[in-house]
Amino acid sequence: MNSMKDTGAAAGPAPGQTSRTHRLRGLAGTGLVATLAAMVATTLAAALAQATGVDFEVPDGGESIPLFGFAVVTGFFSIVGTLIAVALLRWSAHPAARFVWTAVSLTAISLIPPLLSGANTATTTALLGLHLVPAMVMIPTLTRSLRTRTD
């Protein structure tokens, strides 16, 4: 019969691996909840703007942007922001600072298309505000989460 010594070593992730995975998953979960909150806030703000008379008609095609469109676009770009935060947590020495710089820069860039759309003043103003609503939800939430996971 063959005898094997039990060395007490267990197969599994290396020390620190579980902690890193937990931090990344925690940040992703926070990002998902913040994404849902940003989608709701943006859609409600768009509905409120529509109720006050903003038509969200963009001259290129002449169609109005539907409320569902605001939710979809907000959700997509909020998930992109969450993925950026997760990547920075994984590979950056200063993820919170890098995330703020990146997110604020991308938010500023996102303000350019409404200004170039040729829509009326009310629609342009509302679109600019609707770009800032999810930024006000996502950036502080993910930054706070990054700081607590790197301290």
XYZ file of N, CA, C and O in Angstrom, residues 13-127:
460
model
N -6.700 29.390 -3.703
C -6.071 30.638 -4.143
C -4.930 31.030 -3.225
O -4.914 30.700 -2.042
N -3.971 31.717 -3.791
C -2.832 32.200 -3.021
C -3.307 33.211 -1.995
O -4.340 33.854 -2.169
N -2.557 33.351 -0.890
C -2.937 34.366 0.104
C -3.035 35.735 -0.561
O -2.198 36.112 -1.363
N -4.065 36.472 -0.240
C -4.279 37.784 -0.840
C -5.158 37.717 -2.077
O -5.787 38.691 -2.449
N -5.188 36.558 -2.744
C -6.010 36.396 -3.943
C -7.493 36.524 -3.602
O -8.233 37.206 -4.293
N -7.912 35.864 -2.523
C -9.313 35.922 -2.116
C -9.690 37.345 -1.739
O -10.751 37.835 -2.092
N -8.800 38.017 -1.037
C -9.060 39.396 -0.635
C -9.214 40.303 -1.851
O -10.118 41.127 -1.911
N -8.333 40.138 -2.832
C -8.396 40.974 -4.042
C -9.682 40.685 -4.816
O -10.358 41.601 -5.262
N -10.023 39.419 -4.942
C -11.256 39.039 -5.637
C -12.466 39.618 -4.920
O -13.387 40.127 -5.554
N -12.449 39.554 -3.601
C -13.553 40.100 -2.799
C -13.677 41.610 -3.010
O -14.782 42.135 -3.158
N -12.543 42.312 -3.046
C -12.566 43.761 -3.262
C -13.116 44.110 -4.636
O -13.922 45.026 -4.785
N -12.686 43.367 -5.660
C -13.153 43.633 -7.018
C -14.640 43.347 -7.151
O -15.385 44.132 -7.749
N -15.089 42.217 -6.583
C -16.515 41.882 -6.644
C -17.352 42.885 -5.851
O -18.454 43.235 -6.263
N -16.829 43.324 -4.717
C -17.552 44.318 -3.920
C -17.721 45.626 -4.674
O -18.796 46.226 -4.664
N -16.661 46.053 -5.340
C -16.737 47.276 -6.140
C -17.709 47.098 -7.300
O -18.510 47.990 -7.588
N -17.673 45.942 -7.949
C -18.598 45.677 -9.061
C -20.049 45.688 -8.569
O -20.932 46.234 -9.233
N -20.294 45.126 -7.394
C -21.645 45.140 -6.823
C -22.104 46.549 -6.511
O -23.253 46.926 -6.799
N -21.209 47.339 -5.932
C -21.522 48.742 -5.653
C -21.823 49.477 -6.952
O -22.764 50.263 -7.030
N -21.024 49.204 -7.982
C -21.242 49.833 -9.283
C -22.572 49.450 -9.896
O -23.249 50.285 -10.499
N -22.977 48.202 -9.725
C -24.259 47.756 -10.265
C -25.422 48.468 -9.579
O -26.346 48.948 -10.242
N -25.361 48.568 -8.260
C -26.419 49.269 -7.517
C -26.445 50.748 -7.919
O -27.508 51.327 -8.146
N -25.262 51.365 -8.027
C -25.187 52.771 -8.435
C -25.702 52.952 -9.861
O -26.348 53.961 -10.170
N -25.432 51.982 -10.730
C -25.928 52.035 -12.109
C -27.453 52.064 -12.129
O -28.067 52.876 -12.832
N -28.061 51.185 -11.357
C -29.530 51.163 -11.287
C -30.068 52.486 -10.745
O -31.056 53.021 -11.268
N -29.421 53.026 -9.717
C -29.849 54.316 -9.154
C -29.695 55.432 -10.183
O -30.571 56.296 -10.308
N -28.582 55.423 -10.933
C -28.358 56.444 -11.962
C -29.392 56.338 -13.078
O -29.886 57.348 -13.573
N -29.739 55.115 -13.455
C -30.745 54.911 -14.497
C -32.097 55.461 -14.062
O -32.769 56.161 -14.825
N -32.476 55.170 -12.825
C -33.760 55.651 -12.310
C -33.745 57.174 -12.213
O -34.683 57.849 -12.646
N -32.678 57.738 -11.639
C -32.596 59.190 -11.462
C -32.634 59.917 -12.806
O -33.339 60.928 -12.958
N -31.896 59.417 -13.781
C -31.854 60.062 -15.093
C -33.199 59.965 -15.808
O -33.679 60.941 -16.396
N -33.820 58.800 -15.732
C -35.119 58.629 -16.391
C -36.183 59.500 -15.732
O -37.004 60.117 -16.429
N -36.155 59.579 -14.412
C -37.108 60.459 -13.717
C -36.869 61.922 -14.061
O -37.818 62.681 -14.281
N -35.606 62.328 -14.129
C -35.291 63.712 -14.495
C -35.732 64.000 -15.928
O -36.265 65.086 -16.216
N -35.549 63.035 -16.824
C -35.999 63.221 -18.213
C -37.518 63.305 -18.276
O -38.072 64.130 -19.014
N -38.209 62.478 -17.489
C -39.682 62.523 -17.457
C -40.163 63.863 -16.909
O -41.132 64.442 -17.418
N -39.474 64.365 -15.909
C -39.825 65.670 -15.336
C -39.606 66.775 -16.375
O -40.452 67.657 -16.544
N -38.490 66.718 -17.085
C -38.217 67.714 -18.127
C -39.274 67.634 -19.229
O -39.761 68.666 -19.712
N -39.645 66.412 -19.590
C -40.673 66.230 -20.617
C -42.013 66.790 -20.140
O -42.740 67.410 -20.922
N -42.321 66.594 -18.863
C -43.581 67.106 -18.308
C -43.622 68.630 -18.292
O -44.700 69.224 -18.322
N -42.447 69.262 -18.259
C -42.406 70.722 -18.269
C -42.318 71.289 -19.685
O -42.174 72.496 -19.855
N -42.375 70.403 -20.697
C -42.440 70.895 -22.067
C -41.220 70.649 -22.925
O -41.194 71.041 -24.090
N -40.181 70.010 -22.414
C -39.007 69.709 -23.234
C -39.369 68.560 -24.158
O -39.858 67.516 -23.703
N -39.128 68.737 -25.463
C -39.556 67.710 -26.424
C -38.481 66.675 -26.746
O -38.769 65.638 -27.320
N -37.241 66.935 -26.394
C -36.108 66.038 -26.668
C -36.020 65.662 -28.142
O -35.568 64.585 -28.499
N -36.451 66.569 -29.003
C -36.357 66.330 -30.438
C -35.003 66.805 -30.937
O -34.630 67.963 -30.758
N -34.283 65.896 -31.548
C -32.974 66.210 -32.103
C -33.145 66.353 -33.609
O -33.712 65.469 -34.257
N -32.674 67.460 -34.208
C -32.906 67.732 -35.623
C -32.456 66.619 -36.571
O -33.059 66.419 -37.604
N -31.430 65.883 -36.237
C -30.946 64.816 -37.110
C -31.926 63.648 -37.069
O -31.855 62.780 -36.238
N -32.892 63.652 -37.958
C -33.915 62.609 -37.997
C -35.247 63.108 -37.487
O -36.280 62.533 -37.778
N -35.247 64.154 -36.695
C -36.471 64.774 -36.229
C -37.276 63.995 -35.212
O -38.389 64.363 -34.894
N -36.737 62.900 -34.689
C -37.470 62.115 -33.705
C -37.090 62.529 -32.296
O -35.988 63.003 -32.052
N -38.021 62.311 -31.380
C -37.752 62.597 -29.970
C -37.050 61.413 -29.322
O -37.322 60.259 -29.657
N -36.184 61.704 -28.387
C -35.508 60.649 -27.633
C -36.519 60.065 -26.651
O -37.102 60.793 -25.854
N -36.752 58.751 -26.685
C -37.721 58.150 -25.757
C -37.129 58.033 -24.352
O -35.909 57.958 -24.186
N -37.987 57.999 -23.349
C -37.518 57.867 -21.966
C -36.691 56.602 -21.784
O -35.679 56.606 -21.071
N -37.119 55.519 -22.419
C -36.382 54.273 -22.319
C -34.947 54.441 -22.828
O -34.018 53.827 -22.313
N -34.758 55.296 -23.824
C -33.428 55.555 -24.364
C -32.494 56.159 -23.330
O -31.302 55.834 -23.294
N -33.031 57.024 -22.485
C -32.204 57.612 -21.430
C -31.735 56.538 -20.457
O -30.580 56.530 -20.022
N -32.630 55.619 -20.106
C -32.281 54.543 -19.178
C -31.209 53.633 -19.776
O -30.228 53.280 -19.102
N -31.369 53.268 -21.042
C -30.427 52.352 -21.690
C -29.038 52.976 -21.799
O -28.033 52.354 -21.440
N -28.973 54.196 -22.282
C -27.674 54.853 -22.458
C -27.012 55.093 -21.099
O -25.808 54.869 -20.938
N -27.788 55.513 -20.119
C -27.239 55.706 -18.772
C -26.704 54.393 -18.222
O -25.602 54.347 -17.664
N -27.460 53.323 -18.383
C -27.016 52.018 -17.896
C -25.733 51.570 -18.568
O -24.792 51.117 -17.905
N -25.665 51.719 -19.874
C -24.478 51.290 -20.617
C -23.226 52.036 -20.143
O -22.215 51.424 -19.799
N -23.305 53.370 -20.116
C -22.111 54.134 -19.762
C -21.787 54.053 -18.272
O -20.619 54.179 -17.884
N -22.767 53.793 -17.441
C -22.496 53.587 -16.020
C -21.758 52.267 -15.802
O -20.859 52.183 -14.965
N -22.114 51.258 -16.570
C -21.388 49.979 -16.486
C -19.962 50.149 -17.004
O -19.016 49.615 -16.420
N -19.798 50.927 -18.064
C -18.446 51.220 -18.553
C -17.634 51.908 -17.454
O -16.469 51.554 -17.207
N -18.242 52.870 -16.761
C -17.557 53.548 -15.657
C -17.194 52.587 -14.538
O -16.106 52.686 -13.957
N -18.080 51.658 -14.245
C -17.795 50.660 -13.216
C -16.635 49.771 -13.641
O -15.751 49.456 -12.832
N -16.601 49.370 -14.894
C -15.487 48.555 -15.395
C -14.165 49.312 -15.326
O -13.123 48.727 -15.003
N -14.212 50.607 -15.601
C -13.003 51.434 -15.475
C -12.549 51.448 -14.012
O -11.359 51.291 -13.716
N -13.490 51.622 -13.083
C -13.149 51.639 -11.659
C -12.560 50.299 -11.226
O -11.561 50.263 -10.478
N -13.140 49.201 -11.676
C -12.623 47.866 -11.335
C -11.208 47.694 -11.891
O -10.313 47.193 -11.191
N -10.982 48.112 -13.124
C -9.649 48.001 -13.725
C -8.633 48.841 -12.952
O -7.508 48.391 -12.698
N -9.038 50.027 -12.561
C -8.120 50.880 -11.804
C -7.825 50.291 -10.423
O -6.686 50.370 -9.947
N -8.828 49.706 -9.787
C -8.596 49.053 -8.496
C -7.603 47.910 -8.654
O -6.743 47.699 -7.804
N -7.700 47.214 -9.747
C -6.823 46.060 -9.990
C -5.408 46.471 -10.357
O -4.444 45.880 -9.902
N -5.253 47.513 -11.195
C -3.941 47.800 -11.756
C -3.331 49.152 -11.407
O -2.221 49.450 -11.849
N -4.008 49.998 -10.663
C -3.461 51.322 -10.368
C -3.023 51.424 -8.913
O -3.665 50.868 -8.022
N -1.963 52.169 -8.696
C -1.499 52.411 -7.323
C -2.406 53.411 -6.605
O -2.490 53.397 -5.384
N -3.069 54.271 -7.347
C -3.963 55.290 -6.781
C -5.297 55.266 -7.521
O -5.616 56.200 -8.269
N -6.079 54.221 -7.321
C -7.289 54.061 -8.147
C -8.338 55.142 -7.958
O -8.965 55.557 -8.936
N -8.556 55.627 -6.750
C -9.604 56.630 -6.529
C -9.264 57.939 -7.254
O -10.113 58.515 -7.940
N -8.039 58.397 -7.104
C -7.625 59.644 -7.759
C -7.671 59.509 -9.279
O -8.152 60.407 -9.983
N -7.195 58.386 -9.795
C -7.219 58.154 -11.238
C -8.660 58.064 -11.756
O -8.966 58.538 -12.842
N -9.526 57.438 -10.964
C -10.918 57.313 -11.389
C -11.589 58.679 -11.462
O -12.295 58.963 -12.432
N -11.387 59.517 -10.452
C -12.007 60.847 -10.469
C -11.543 61.621 -11.694
O -12.355 62.208 -12.413
N -10.257 61.608 -11.946
C -9.718 62.331 -13.097
C -10.326 61.799 -14.396
O -10.771 62.575 -15.254
N -10.365 60.501 -14.541
C -10.896 59.877 -15.757
C -12.388 60.156 -15.914
O -12.855 60.550 -16.993
N -13.156 59.949 -14.847
C -14.618 60.106 -14.912
C -15.022 61.555 -15.170
O -15.935 61.818 -15.964
N -14.355 62.493 -14.527
C -14.685 63.908 -14.743
C -14.315 64.308 -16.176
O -15.078 65.016 -16.836
N -13.191 63.825 -16.670
C -12.795 64.121 -18.053
C -13.797 63.555 -19.053
O -14.209 64.247 -19.991
N -14.214 62.311 -18.841
C -15.189 61.703 -19.748
C -16.550 62.384 -19.660
O -17.246 62.535 -20.669
N -16.923 62.833 -18.463
C -18.179 63.567 -18.309
C -18.114 64.883 -19.076
O -19.068 65.258 -19.767
N -17.001 65.576 -18.966
C -16.844 66.842 -19.701
C -16.919 66.609 -21.206
O -17.584 67.367 -21.924
N -16.293 65.546 -21.685
C -16.352 65.224 -23.116
C -17.785 64.899 -23.529
O -18.219 65.248 -24.633
N -18.540 64.251 -22.635
C -19.922 63.868 -22.974
C -20.846 65.075 -23.129
O -21.937 64.942 -23.679
N -20.415 66.241 -22.671
C -21.235 67.441 -22.796
C -21.149 68.069 -24.187
O -21.965 68.916 -24.537
N -20.198 67.631 -24.977
C -20.010 68.222 -26.304
C -21.138 67.853 -27.280
O -21.687 68.750 -27.937
N -21.547 66.585 -27.408
C -22.594 66.264 -28.382
C -23.899 67.035 -28.209
O -24.460 67.489 -29.224
N -24.423 67.233 -26.986
C -25.652 68.033 -26.894
C -25.473 69.454 -27.421
O -26.390 70.029 -28.004
N -24.284 70.001 -27.230
C -24.024 71.359 -27.720
C -23.953 71.412 -29.244
O -24.242 72.437 -29.844
N -23.579 70.310 -29.854
C -23.451 70.260 -31.316
C -24.687 69.683 -32.005
O -24.739 69.618 -33.233
N -25.681 69.266 -31.226
C -26.835 68.554 -31.787
C -27.754 69.427 -32.633
O -28.479 68.914 -33.474
N -27.753 70.713 -32.403
C -28.649 71.599 -33.141
C -30.066 71.601 -32.589
O -30.974 72.166 -33.207
N -30.264 70.992 -31.440
C -31.588 70.973 -30.812
C -31.904 72.357 -30.247
O -31.009 73.206 -30.087
N -33.189 72.564 -29.923
C -33.569 73.865 -29.364
C -32.937 74.041 -27.982
O -32.386 73.108 -27.401
N -33.010 75.249 -27.467
C -32.336 75.579 -26.207
C -32.824 74.734 -25.043
O -32.018 74.268 -24.229
N -34.121 74.508 -24.956
C -34.666 73.716 -23.842
C -34.144 72.284 -23.900
O -33.740 71.718 -22.869
N -34.122 71.685 -25.068
C -33.632 70.315 -25.205
C -32.142 70.236 -24.913
O -31.687 69.348 -24.192
N -31.374 71.174 -25.451
C -29.931 71.188 -25.209
C -29.630 71.336 -23.725
O -28.798 70.596 -23.174
N -30.317 72.259 -23.066
C -30.098 72.477 -21.635
C -30.468 71.225 -20.836
O -29.732 70.815 -19.932
N -31.595 70.616 -21.181
C -32.025 69.404 -20.483
C -31.034 68.266 -20.709
O -30.694 67.536 -19.770
N -30.552 68.113 -21.941
C -29.584 67.056 -22.224
C -28.281 67.265 -21.446
O -27.690 66.303 -20.943
